[in-house]
Amino acid sequence: MGTNKEPMKLVANNKKAYHDYFVDEKIEAGLVLHGTEVKSLRMGKCSIKEAFIRIENGEMYVYGMHISPYEKGNIFNKDPLRIRKLLLHKSEINKLLGKIKEKGVAIVPLQVYFKDGRAKMEIGLCRGKKLYDKRDDIAKKDQKREAEKEFKMSFR
């Protein structure tokens, strides 16, 4: 093991998830990708806004994750919206399976990044927010913004 650890390189972020859900727990999962998909990811051509995760036959898959085709990939390019497998230990998958059986709990993709040269996805165990929770968050954000504006004004 060398000391040339590259820093985490963020590729895609799902801000909508934090707006629509309370994130209870975060888990890192590996992504199964093909060659040209990795090149597109390195160029930052990925979207997880519409993505969701399902557990089928003891394996975890991400649906609706869009990776744009690599320009120089021609025949090697895969379908941009194809279903991709997530890599987790069986015990982790079983633990998540037990938790999503509770009412209102879902597994949501939060971000895609490279860590030590490998593509990873951060997934969150989330509970849905009600409309009043979203309004409350917006009000807090506005309040914070106003306070920062007042603070900046006091230094002029």
CSV table of C-alpha atoms in Angstrom, one decimal:
chain,number,residue,atom,x,y,z
A,1,MET,CA,0.0,0.0,0.0
A,2,GLY,CA,1.4,3.3,-1.1
A,3,THR,CA,0.9,6.7,0.4
A,4,ASN,CA,-0.4,8.2,-2.9
A,5,LYS,CA,-4.0,8.2,-1.8
A,6,GLU,CA,-5.9,10.5,-4.1
A,7,PRO,CA,-8.5,12.7,-2.4
A,8,MET,CA,-12.2,11.9,-2.8
A,9,LYS,CA,-13.4,13.4,-6.2
A,10,LEU,CA,-17.1,14.2,-6.2
A,11,VAL,CA,-18.9,13.4,-9.5
A,12,ALA,CA,-22.6,13.8,-8.8
A,13,ASN,CA,-24.6,15.1,-5.8
A,14,ASN,CA,-28.3,14.6,-5.1
A,15,LYS,CA,-29.3,17.9,-3.4
A,16,LYS,CA,-33.0,17.0,-4.0
A,17,ALA,CA,-32.6,14.0,-1.6
A,18,TYR,CA,-31.8,16.3,1.3
A,19,HIS,CA,-34.8,18.5,0.5
A,20,ASP,CA,-37.2,15.6,0.2
A,21,TYR,CA,-35.9,13.3,2.9
A,22,PHE,CA,-34.4,13.1,6.4
A,23,VAL,CA,-31.2,11.1,6.0
A,24,ASP,CA,-30.8,8.8,9.0
A,25,GLU,CA,-27.8,6.8,7.9
A,26,LYS,CA,-25.2,6.9,5.2
A,27,ILE,CA,-23.5,3.9,3.6
A,28,GLU,CA,-20.8,3.6,1.0
A,29,ALA,CA,-21.3,1.2,-1.9
A,30,GLY,CA,-19.2,0.2,-4.8
A,31,LEU,CA,-20.6,0.6,-8.4
A,32,VAL,CA,-20.3,-2.1,-11.1
A,33,LEU,CA,-19.5,-0.1,-14.3
A,34,HIS,CA,-18.2,-0.8,-17.8
A,35,GLY,CA,-15.0,0.9,-19.2
A,36,THR,CA,-16.5,3.8,-21.1
A,37,GLU,CA,-18.9,4.6,-18.2
A,38,VAL,CA,-15.9,5.1,-15.9
A,39,LYS,CA,-14.4,7.5,-18.4
A,40,SER,CA,-17.6,9.5,-18.6
A,41,LEU,CA,-17.8,9.5,-14.8
A,42,ARG,CA,-14.2,10.9,-14.6
A,43,MET,CA,-15.4,13.7,-16.9
A,44,GLY,CA,-18.3,14.4,-14.4
A,45,LYS,CA,-21.1,13.3,-16.8
A,46,CYS,CA,-23.5,11.7,-14.4
A,47,SER,CA,-26.9,12.5,-12.9
A,48,ILE,CA,-28.6,10.8,-9.9
A,49,LYS,CA,-31.5,13.3,-9.5
A,50,GLU,CA,-34.1,10.7,-10.8
A,51,ALA,CA,-32.3,7.6,-9.5
A,52,PHE,CA,-33.7,5.1,-7.0
A,53,ILE,CA,-32.5,1.9,-5.4
A,54,ARG,CA,-34.1,-1.5,-5.1
A,55,ILE,CA,-33.1,-4.8,-3.5
A,56,GLU,CA,-33.8,-7.8,-5.7
A,57,ASN,CA,-32.8,-11.4,-4.9
A,58,GLY,CA,-30.4,-10.3,-2.2
A,59,GLU,CA,-28.6,-7.9,-4.5
A,60,MET,CA,-28.8,-4.1,-4.7
A,61,TYR,CA,-29.4,-2.2,-7.9
A,62,VAL,CA,-29.6,1.5,-8.9
A,63,TYR,CA,-32.2,2.5,-11.4
A,64,GLY,CA,-32.5,5.8,-13.3
A,65,MET,CA,-28.8,6.8,-12.8
A,66,HIS,CA,-27.8,8.6,-16.0
A,67,ILE,CA,-24.2,8.4,-17.2
A,68,SER,CA,-23.8,10.2,-20.6
A,69,PRO,CA,-22.1,8.1,-23.3
A,70,TYR,CA,-18.4,8.7,-23.7
A,71,GLU,CA,-17.7,10.7,-26.9
A,72,LYS,CA,-14.9,8.4,-28.1
A,73,GLY,CA,-16.5,5.2,-27.0
A,74,ASN,CA,-18.6,4.4,-30.2
A,75,ILE,CA,-19.7,0.7,-30.1
A,76,PHE,CA,-18.4,0.2,-26.5
A,77,ASN,CA,-20.9,2.7,-25.0
A,78,LYS,CA,-23.7,1.2,-23.0
A,79,ASP,CA,-27.3,2.5,-22.5
A,80,PRO,CA,-27.0,5.7,-20.4
A,81,LEU,CA,-29.9,4.7,-18.1
A,82,ARG,CA,-29.1,1.0,-17.7
A,83,ILE,CA,-29.6,-0.7,-14.3
A,84,ARG,CA,-26.3,-0.8,-12.4
A,85,LYS,CA,-25.4,-3.2,-9.6
A,86,LEU,CA,-24.2,-1.8,-6.2
A,87,LEU,CA,-21.6,-3.7,-4.3
A,88,LEU,CA,-22.2,-4.3,-0.6
A,89,HIS,CA,-21.7,-7.1,1.8
A,90,LYS,CA,-24.6,-9.5,2.1
A,91,SER,CA,-25.0,-8.7,5.8
A,92,GLU,CA,-25.3,-4.9,5.0
A,93,ILE,CA,-27.9,-5.6,2.3
A,94,ASN,CA,-29.9,-7.8,4.8
A,95,LYS,CA,-29.7,-5.1,7.4
A,96,LEU,CA,-31.0,-2.5,4.9
A,97,LEU,CA,-33.7,-4.9,3.8
A,98,GLY,CA,-35.0,-5.1,7.3
A,99,LYS,CA,-35.0,-1.4,7.8
A,100,ILE,CA,-36.9,-0.6,4.5
A,101,LYS,CA,-39.7,-2.8,5.6
A,102,GLU,CA,-40.6,-0.1,8.0
A,103,LYS,CA,-43.2,2.4,6.8
A,104,GLY,CA,-41.8,5.5,5.1
A,105,VAL,CA,-38.2,4.4,4.9
A,106,ALA,CA,-36.4,4.3,1.6
A,107,ILE,CA,-32.8,3.9,0.2
A,108,VAL,CA,-31.8,6.9,-1.8
A,109,PRO,CA,-28.6,7.7,-3.8
A,110,LEU,CA,-26.9,10.7,-2.2
A,111,GLN,CA,-23.7,11.1,-4.2
A,112,VAL,CA,-21.3,9.5,-6.7
A,113,TYR,CA,-17.5,9.9,-6.3
A,114,PHE,CA,-14.1,8.4,-6.8
A,115,LYS,CA,-12.2,7.1,-3.8
A,116,ASP,CA,-8.8,5.7,-4.3
A,117,GLY,CA,-9.5,5.3,-8.0
A,118,ARG,CA,-12.7,3.3,-7.5
A,119,ALA,CA,-16.2,4.6,-8.3
A,120,LYS,CA,-18.4,4.7,-5.2
A,121,MET,CA,-21.9,5.7,-4.4
A,122,GLU,CA,-23.1,7.1,-1.1
A,123,ILE,CA,-26.5,5.8,-0.3
A,124,GLY,CA,-28.8,7.0,2.5
A,125,LEU,CA,-31.4,5.3,4.6
A,126,CYS,CA,-34.0,8.0,4.5
A,127,ARG,CA,-37.5,9.0,5.8
A,128,GLY,CA,-39.7,11.1,3.7
A,129,LYS,CA,-40.4,14.7,4.7
A,130,LYS,CA,-43.8,16.1,5.0
A,131,LEU,CA,-44.7,19.4,3.3
A,132,TYR,CA,-44.5,21.3,6.6
A,133,ASP,CA,-41.0,19.9,7.2
A,134,LYS,CA,-39.8,21.2,3.8
A,135,ARG,CA,-41.4,24.6,4.5
A,136,ASP,CA,-39.6,24.7,7.9
A,137,ASP,CA,-36.3,23.9,6.3
A,138,ILE,CA,-36.8,26.7,3.7
A,139,ALA,CA,-37.7,29.1,6.4
A,140,LYS,CA,-34.5,28.2,8.4
A,141,LYS,CA,-32.4,28.6,5.3
A,142,ASP,CA,-33.9,32.1,4.5
A,143,GLN,CA,-33.4,33.1,8.1
A,144,LYS,CA,-29.7,32.1,8.0
A,145,ARG,CA,-29.3,33.9,4.7
A,146,GLU,CA,-30.8,37.1,6.1
A,147,ALA,CA,-28.6,36.9,9.2
A,148,GLU,CA,-25.5,36.5,7.0
A,149,LYS,CA,-26.6,39.5,4.9
A,150,GLU,CA,-27.0,41.6,8.1
A,151,PHE,CA,-23.6,40.5,9.3
A,152,LYS,CA,-21.9,41.5,6.0
A,153,MET,CA,-23.7,44.9,6.1
A,154,SER,CA,-22.4,45.6,9.6
A,155,PHE,CA,-18.8,45.5,8.3
A,156,ARG,CA,-19.3,48.1,5.5
